[in-house]
Short mmCIF file of C-alpha atoms and ligand atoms in Angstrom, two decimals:
data_model
loop_
_atom_site.label_atom_id
_atom_site.label_comp_id
_atom_site.label_asym_id
_atom_site.label_seq_id
_atom_site.Cartn_x
_atom_site.Cartn_y
_atom_site.Cartn_z
CA MET C 1123 13.84 -73.06 -2.95
CA HIS C 1124 12.54 -70.18 -1.45
CA PRO C 1125 12.75 -69.52 2.38
CA LEU C 1126 9.64 -69.37 4.48
CA GLN C 1127 9.17 -65.63 5.34
CA VAL C 1128 8.76 -64.79 8.95
CA ALA C 1129 8.30 -61.16 10.66
CA VAL C 1130 9.94 -61.07 14.07
CA GLY C 1131 9.91 -57.98 16.41
CA VAL C 1132 12.50 -57.09 19.16
CA VAL C 1133 10.22 -55.07 21.13
CA LYS C 1134 12.29 -52.83 23.60
CA ASN C 1135 10.34 -50.92 26.32
CA PRO C 1136 11.51 -47.47 27.75
CA GLU C 1137 13.56 -48.90 30.48
CA GLY C 1138 15.62 -50.70 27.43
CA LYS C 1139 14.24 -54.29 28.40
CA ILE C 1140 13.50 -56.63 25.64
CA LEU C 1141 10.18 -58.96 25.32
CA ILE C 1142 11.03 -62.70 24.65
CA SER C 1143 8.28 -65.52 24.71
CA TYR C 1144 8.50 -69.05 25.00
CA ARG C 1145 7.82 -71.29 22.14
CA HIS C 1146 5.47 -74.06 22.96
CA ALA C 1147 7.07 -77.56 22.83
CA ALA C 1148 4.90 -78.63 19.95
CA LEU C 1149 6.00 -76.07 17.55
CA HIS C 1150 8.94 -75.91 14.96
CA GLN C 1151 11.92 -75.24 17.25
CA GLY C 1152 9.65 -75.53 20.30
CA GLY C 1153 10.60 -75.53 23.87
CA LEU C 1154 12.94 -72.55 23.36
CA TRP C 1155 12.60 -68.77 23.75
CA GLU C 1156 11.92 -66.48 20.86
CA PHE C 1157 11.27 -62.97 19.87
CA PRO C 1158 7.44 -62.73 19.10
CA GLY C 1159 6.50 -62.82 15.56
CA GLY C 1160 5.39 -65.31 12.75
CA LYS C 1161 4.72 -66.24 9.17
CA ILE C 1162 4.22 -63.60 6.57
CA GLU C 1163 0.94 -64.25 4.73
CA PRO C 1164 1.43 -64.17 0.89
CA SER C 1165 -0.59 -61.13 0.57
CA GLU C 1166 1.25 -59.23 3.40
CA THR C 1167 4.28 -56.87 3.73
CA ALA C 1168 6.61 -57.82 6.55
CA GLU C 1169 5.62 -54.96 8.54
CA ALA C 1170 1.94 -55.70 8.28
CA ALA C 1171 2.65 -59.47 9.35
CA LEU C 1172 4.71 -57.85 12.25
CA ALA C 1173 1.84 -55.76 13.62
CA ARG C 1174 -0.70 -58.43 13.14
CA GLU C 1175 1.36 -61.16 14.99
CA LEU C 1176 2.12 -58.73 17.91
CA LYS C 1177 -1.44 -57.99 18.08
CA GLU C 1178 -2.60 -61.55 18.10
CA GLU C 1179 0.34 -62.90 20.35
CA LEU C 1180 0.69 -59.87 22.76
CA ASN C 1181 -2.20 -57.34 22.15
CA ILE C 1182 0.48 -54.87 21.32
CA ASP C 1183 -0.04 -52.30 18.77
CA VAL C 1184 2.94 -51.33 16.76
CA VAL C 1185 3.36 -47.62 16.45
CA SER C 1186 6.62 -47.61 14.54
CA ALA C 1187 9.13 -50.54 13.51
CA VAL C 1188 12.61 -50.24 11.99
CA PRO C 1189 14.38 -52.98 10.16
CA LEU C 1190 17.11 -54.50 12.45
CA ILE C 1191 18.59 -57.57 10.76
CA THR C 1192 17.46 -60.25 8.22
CA ILE C 1193 18.66 -63.80 8.71
CA ARG C 1194 18.46 -66.64 6.32
CA HIS C 1195 18.76 -69.93 8.08
CA ARG C 1196 18.46 -73.49 7.24
CA TYR C 1197 17.14 -75.94 9.82
CA PRO C 1198 17.25 -79.62 8.86
CA ASP C 1199 13.51 -79.47 8.23
CA ARG C 1200 12.97 -75.92 7.22
CA PHE C 1201 14.53 -72.89 5.62
CA VAL C 1202 13.50 -69.73 6.90
CA GLN C 1203 14.01 -65.97 6.35
CA LEU C 1204 13.51 -63.89 9.57
CA ASN C 1205 12.87 -60.39 8.90
CA VAL C 1206 13.55 -58.76 12.20
CA PHE C 1207 12.46 -55.28 13.32
CA LEU C 1208 13.01 -53.29 16.27
CA VAL C 1209 10.00 -51.99 17.98
CA GLU C 1210 10.58 -49.09 20.40
CA GLN C 1211 7.30 -47.53 19.77
CA PHE C 1212 4.12 -49.45 20.67
CA SER C 1213 0.85 -48.93 22.68
CA GLU C 1214 -0.89 -51.22 25.02
CA GLU C 1215 0.59 -53.31 27.73
CA ALA C 1216 1.89 -56.84 26.69
CA GLU C 1217 -0.28 -59.72 27.58
CA SER C 1218 -0.11 -63.33 26.81
CA CYS C 1219 -2.85 -63.94 24.26
CA GLU C 1220 -1.98 -67.55 23.65
CA GLY C 1221 -1.03 -68.84 26.99
CA GLN C 1222 2.55 -68.60 26.26
CA PRO C 1223 4.93 -67.39 28.82
CA PHE C 1224 6.66 -64.17 28.23
CA LYS C 1225 9.33 -61.86 30.02
CA TRP C 1226 10.91 -58.58 29.79
CA VAL C 1227 14.54 -58.92 30.11
CA ALA C 1228 17.89 -56.62 29.90
CA PRO C 1229 19.78 -56.85 26.68
CA TYR C 1230 22.61 -58.57 28.49
CA GLU C 1231 20.36 -61.28 30.10
CA LEU C 1232 19.56 -62.56 26.63
CA ASP C 1233 22.46 -64.94 27.01
CA GLN C 1234 20.97 -66.77 29.68
CA TYR C 1235 18.03 -68.02 27.62
CA GLU C 1236 18.07 -70.61 24.93
CA PHE C 1237 16.77 -69.66 21.60
CA PRO C 1238 16.71 -71.35 18.19
CA SER C 1239 19.96 -71.45 16.67
CA ALA C 1240 19.14 -68.85 13.80
CA ASN C 1241 18.89 -66.36 16.54
CA ARG C 1242 22.57 -65.74 17.51
CA PRO C 1243 22.94 -62.63 15.38
CA ILE C 1244 19.51 -61.41 16.28
CA ILE C 1245 20.64 -61.27 20.00
CA ALA C 1246 23.91 -59.59 18.99
CA ALA C 1247 21.86 -56.98 16.92
CA ALA C 1248 19.44 -56.51 19.82
CA LYS C 1249 22.24 -55.75 22.18
CA LEU C 1250 24.23 -53.56 19.86
CA PRO C 1251 23.49 -49.51 19.61
CA PRO C 1252 23.03 -47.65 16.36
CA TYR C 1253 26.16 -46.04 16.54
CA TYR C 1254 29.83 -47.12 16.56
CA ALA C 1255 32.43 -44.71 17.16
CA ILE C 1256 36.11 -45.08 16.06
CA LEU C 1257 38.59 -43.26 18.14
CA ASP C 1258 41.76 -42.78 16.29
CA ASP C 1259 45.24 -41.32 17.46
CA SER C 1260 46.12 -38.91 14.62
CA ALA C 1261 46.16 -36.27 17.38
CA PRO C 1262 47.06 -38.09 20.50
CA ASP C 1263 46.53 -35.10 22.74
CA LEU C 1264 42.84 -35.06 21.62
CA LEU C 1265 42.19 -38.63 22.64
CA LEU C 1266 40.71 -38.28 26.01
CA PRO C 1267 38.78 -34.80 25.12
CA ASN C 1268 37.53 -36.87 22.01
CA LEU C 1269 36.53 -39.72 23.99
CA GLN C 1270 34.73 -37.52 26.47
CA LYS C 1271 32.90 -35.72 23.50
CA ILE C 1272 31.84 -39.02 22.19
CA LEU C 1273 30.48 -40.28 25.59
CA ASN C 1274 28.71 -37.18 26.32
CA ARG C 1275 26.94 -37.47 23.00
CA GLY C 1276 25.38 -40.68 24.18
CA ILE C 1277 27.57 -43.12 22.02
CA LYS C 1278 27.65 -46.57 23.68
CA LEU C 1279 30.07 -48.60 21.56
CA ILE C 1280 33.71 -47.22 20.88
CA GLN C 1281 36.75 -48.57 19.10
CA ALA C 1282 40.13 -47.38 20.06
CA ARG C 1283 42.32 -47.59 16.94
CA LEU C 1284 45.67 -46.53 18.33
CA LYS C 1285 48.26 -47.46 15.72
CA LYS C 1286 50.81 -44.78 16.46
CA LEU C 1287 50.87 -44.88 20.37
CA SER C 1288 53.72 -46.59 22.10
CA PRO C 1289 52.75 -49.68 24.23
CA ALA C 1290 53.07 -47.45 27.31
CA ALA C 1291 50.96 -44.59 26.10
CA VAL C 1292 48.20 -47.29 25.19
CA ALA C 1293 48.51 -48.64 28.66
CA THR C 1294 47.92 -45.10 30.06
CA PHE C 1295 45.27 -44.26 27.78
CA ILE C 1296 43.33 -47.49 28.86
CA GLU C 1297 44.00 -46.63 32.56
CA GLN C 1298 42.12 -43.48 32.03
CA ALA C 1299 39.55 -44.21 29.26
CA TYR C 1300 38.14 -47.80 30.40
CA PRO C 1301 36.69 -46.76 33.79
CA LEU C 1302 35.19 -43.59 31.83
CA CYS C 1303 33.62 -45.76 29.50
CA GLN C 1304 32.30 -48.08 32.18
CA ARG C 1305 30.83 -45.17 34.02
CA HIS C 1306 28.97 -44.22 30.90
CA GLN C 1307 27.88 -47.94 30.34
CA ALA C 1308 29.64 -47.74 26.92
CA VAL C 1309 31.51 -50.90 25.34
CA LEU C 1310 35.41 -50.28 24.56
CA LEU C 1311 37.01 -52.46 21.85
CA MET C 1312 40.84 -52.25 21.04
CA ASN C 1313 41.89 -52.50 17.46
CA SER C 1314 43.80 -55.79 16.89
CA ALA C 1315 46.65 -53.87 15.37
CA VAL C 1316 47.41 -52.59 18.71
CA ASP C 1317 49.34 -54.53 21.33
CA CYS C 1318 46.70 -54.21 24.10
CA PRO C 1319 48.40 -54.38 27.59
CA ALA C 1320 45.13 -54.37 29.67
CA ALA C 1321 41.62 -55.75 29.45
CA VAL C 1322 38.89 -53.94 27.68
CA ASP C 1323 35.51 -55.33 26.51
CA GLY C 1324 36.81 -57.01 23.23
CA ILE C 1325 38.74 -56.73 20.09
CA HIS C 1326 38.02 -55.30 16.70
CA LEU C 1327 40.08 -57.24 14.08
CA THR C 1328 41.50 -55.65 11.05
CA SER C 1329 40.59 -57.38 7.96
CA ARG C 1330 44.08 -58.67 7.75
CA ASP C 1331 43.86 -60.33 11.26
CA LEU C 1332 40.43 -61.52 10.51
CA MET C 1333 41.47 -63.49 7.34
CA MET C 1334 44.16 -65.11 9.40
CA LEU C 1335 42.14 -66.64 12.03
CA THR C 1336 40.84 -70.10 11.86
CA GLU C 1337 38.46 -69.75 14.89
CA ARG C 1338 37.12 -67.06 17.39
CA PRO C 1339 39.89 -65.98 19.89
CA GLU C 1340 38.83 -67.38 23.65
CA ASN C 1341 38.00 -65.03 26.31
CA CYS C 1342 36.75 -62.28 24.31
CA ARG C 1343 33.40 -60.88 25.31
CA TRP C 1344 33.08 -58.86 22.03
CA LEU C 1345 34.63 -59.66 18.70
CA ALA C 1346 34.07 -57.26 15.70
CA ALA C 1347 35.94 -56.94 12.39
CA SER C 1348 36.45 -54.66 9.48
CA CYS C 1349 35.39 -55.94 6.17
CA HIS C 1350 35.55 -54.72 2.57
CA ASN C 1351 34.08 -57.60 0.34
CA LEU C 1352 32.02 -60.68 0.65
CA GLU C 1353 35.00 -63.00 1.33
CA GLN C 1354 35.77 -61.15 4.45
CA LEU C 1355 32.04 -60.87 5.50
CA GLN C 1356 31.81 -64.68 5.17
CA GLN C 1357 34.88 -65.25 7.10
CA ALA C 1358 33.59 -62.97 9.90
CA GLN C 1359 30.52 -65.01 10.04
CA ASN C 1360 32.28 -68.46 9.80
CA ILE C 1361 34.64 -67.77 12.73
CA GLY C 1362 31.76 -66.30 14.84
CA VAL C 1363 32.37 -62.46 14.93
CA ASP C 1364 29.68 -60.55 16.56
CA PHE C 1365 29.37 -57.72 14.42
CA ALA C 1366 31.10 -56.40 11.18
CA VAL C 1367 31.91 -52.84 9.71
CA LEU C 1368 31.77 -52.50 5.90
CA ALA C 1369 33.72 -49.73 4.27
CA PRO C 1370 34.07 -47.60 2.55
CA VAL C 1371 30.50 -47.05 1.66
CA LEU C 1372 30.64 -43.41 0.48
CA PRO C 1373 33.78 -41.19 -0.18
CA THR C 1374 35.67 -39.87 2.85
CA GLN C 1375 38.20 -37.30 3.74
CA THR C 1376 40.28 -40.03 5.59
CA HIS C 1377 40.75 -42.05 2.37
CA PRO C 1378 40.53 -39.74 -0.56
CA GLY C 1379 40.42 -41.49 -3.86
CA ALA C 1380 39.49 -45.00 -2.62
CA THR C 1381 37.14 -47.07 -4.43
CA THR C 1382 33.72 -46.94 -2.55
CA LEU C 1383 30.86 -49.54 -2.59
CA GLY C 1384 28.03 -47.37 -2.88
CA TRP C 1385 24.62 -47.94 -1.15
CA GLU C 1386 23.38 -50.69 -3.66
CA GLN C 1387 26.58 -52.85 -3.05
CA PHE C 1388 26.52 -52.19 0.67
CA ALA C 1389 22.79 -53.73 0.73
CA ASP C 1390 23.72 -56.49 -1.59
CA LEU C 1391 26.74 -57.63 0.58
CA VAL C 1392 24.78 -57.32 3.87
CA ALA C 1393 22.08 -59.41 2.71
CA GLN C 1394 24.46 -62.36 1.95
CA VAL C 1395 25.53 -62.78 5.71
CA ASN C 1396 23.75 -63.25 8.84
CA LEU C 1397 25.74 -60.60 10.74
CA PRO C 1398 24.94 -57.14 12.12
CA VAL C 1399 26.88 -54.82 9.83
CA TYR C 1400 27.78 -51.19 10.40
CA ALA C 1401 28.34 -48.90 7.38
CA LEU C 1402 31.63 -46.87 7.45
CA GLY C 1403 32.89 -44.09 5.08
CA GLY C 1404 31.27 -40.79 4.38
CA MET C 1405 28.61 -41.27 7.30
CA THR C 1406 26.77 -38.91 9.50
CA GLU C 1407 24.33 -39.55 12.52
CA ALA C 1408 21.68 -38.51 9.89
CA SER C 1409 22.54 -41.58 7.66
CA LEU C 1410 21.05 -43.99 10.03
CA ASP C 1411 17.72 -44.48 8.19
CA ARG C 1412 19.58 -45.05 4.93
CA VAL C 1413 21.49 -47.63 6.58
CA ARG C 1414 18.59 -49.48 8.18
CA LEU C 1415 16.70 -49.45 5.03
CA ARG C 1416 19.71 -51.41 3.42
CA GLY C 1417 19.80 -54.02 6.03
CA GLY C 1418 22.50 -52.31 8.20
CA GLN C 1419 22.82 -52.23 11.87
CA GLY C 1420 23.98 -48.62 12.16
CA ILE C 1421 26.65 -46.15 11.53
CA ALA C 1422 30.32 -46.41 12.19
CA ALA C 1423 32.37 -42.99 11.78
CA ILE C 1424 35.56 -41.29 13.03
CA ARG C 1425 34.87 -37.73 12.75
CA ALA C 1426 30.95 -37.74 12.47
CA PHE C 1427 30.62 -37.92 16.42
CA LEU C 1428 33.12 -35.25 16.89
CA ASP C 1429 31.54 -32.34 15.20
N1 8DG Q 2980 8.87 -65.82 16.00
C1 8DG Q 2980 9.84 -66.27 15.66
N2 8DG Q 2980 10.18 -67.35 14.78
C2 8DG Q 2980 11.37 -67.94 14.99
C3 8DG Q 2980 12.59 -67.28 15.77
N3 8DG Q 2980 13.68 -67.88 15.52
C4 8DG Q 2980 13.36 -68.89 14.57
O1 8DG Q 2980 14.18 -69.54 14.13
N4 8DG Q 2980 12.13 -68.80 14.23
C5 8DG Q 2980 11.64 -69.71 13.37
C6 8DG Q 2980 10.62 -70.78 13.90
C7 8DG Q 2980 9.63 -71.08 12.82
O2 8DG Q 2980 10.23 -71.91 11.87
C8 8DG Q 2980 9.37 -69.80 12.21
C9 8DG Q 2980 8.17 -68.93 12.81
O3 8DG Q 2980 7.04 -69.61 12.34
P1 8DG Q 2980 5.89 -69.87 13.41
O4 8DG Q 2980 5.21 -71.38 12.99
O5 8DG Q 2980 6.12 -69.91 14.86
O6 8DG Q 2980 4.82 -68.86 12.82
P2 8DG Q 2980 3.45 -68.44 13.50
O7 8DG Q 2980 3.70 -67.49 14.67
O8 8DG Q 2980 2.85 -67.53 12.41
O9 8DG Q 2980 2.95 -69.78 14.02
P3 8DG Q 2980 1.48 -70.47 13.50
O10 8DG Q 2980 0.24 -69.42 13.85
O11 8DG Q 2980 1.70 -70.57 12.03
O12 8DG Q 2980 1.25 -71.57 14.27
O13 8DG Q 2980 10.63 -69.16 12.47
C10 8DG Q 2980 12.15 -66.11 16.67
O14 8DG Q 2980 12.90 -65.72 17.25
N5 8DG Q 2980 10.93 -65.76 16.50
MG1 MG Q 2981 4.54 -66.89 16.41
#
């Protein structure tokens, strides 16, 4: 059976607030909040349906939309494919054209609203930025200067992969790095291979640690995982990981000679799970459009943000 095709917009205004609207109780999945959108007509592209729905529902003219995430979800009574776009460029002020209540909310406030169950990964994708920097300790003296470089570049999501440092050195690093990240409103995750002595914003699981879990660890604000194949991506989805990093997409200096997925397999794997997925391996900031066209959330990199 083919899913019902739906176009959905995560509309973000210049202050970074996101538009949510209330689904009338009589509708399928009614009485819940949603991102605006609706069914794609047989003759329409997803982009055209998105523009039409946002005009009909909110009188918004879409200027540009980029793919954010695609969700396939089976409700007891309906199988849907939600083709979700990020809309940061639009004209006209939003208004309620169908009498539906709507609100602009900060990304962190999205958790306070009840959405249809298919929306959980959409909310993660809406909160997550396009770039994910991996800070490694191959040169321990450069850890803080490199972190500063990444933050100055405006990167808002960072993983500390400190596999060589002693626990004491990790503790000292966090003492300095975490307040710095908070001042820049950046999220700091610690790789699960590191014995983390102090609180940060969450954990990035190695693929090995991911496969050993049977459920999501408690008290973990953000949970990410490294994946290399479908089995790992599915495990990440099953235990409720917020986002995954899929690697290596292209050849890289850090892993010379490793077998790479290539773009086609990246797209094919991403399409099989409902998760925001960052591409890692041979990426630069300029690869973002290519990743988005293949269903990815964005770019993860070790060196690309340090040049
Ligand atoms: N617009 C939207 N639909 C969602 C979201 N999450 C979710 O599961 N859905 C589902 C609910 C519905 O089964 C389907 C959207 O179909 P719909 O019936 O609202 O479509 P529409 O706006 O074209 O409505 P209509 O004119 O046909 O009444 O997608 C979401 O965040 N936004
Ligand atoms: Mg609608």
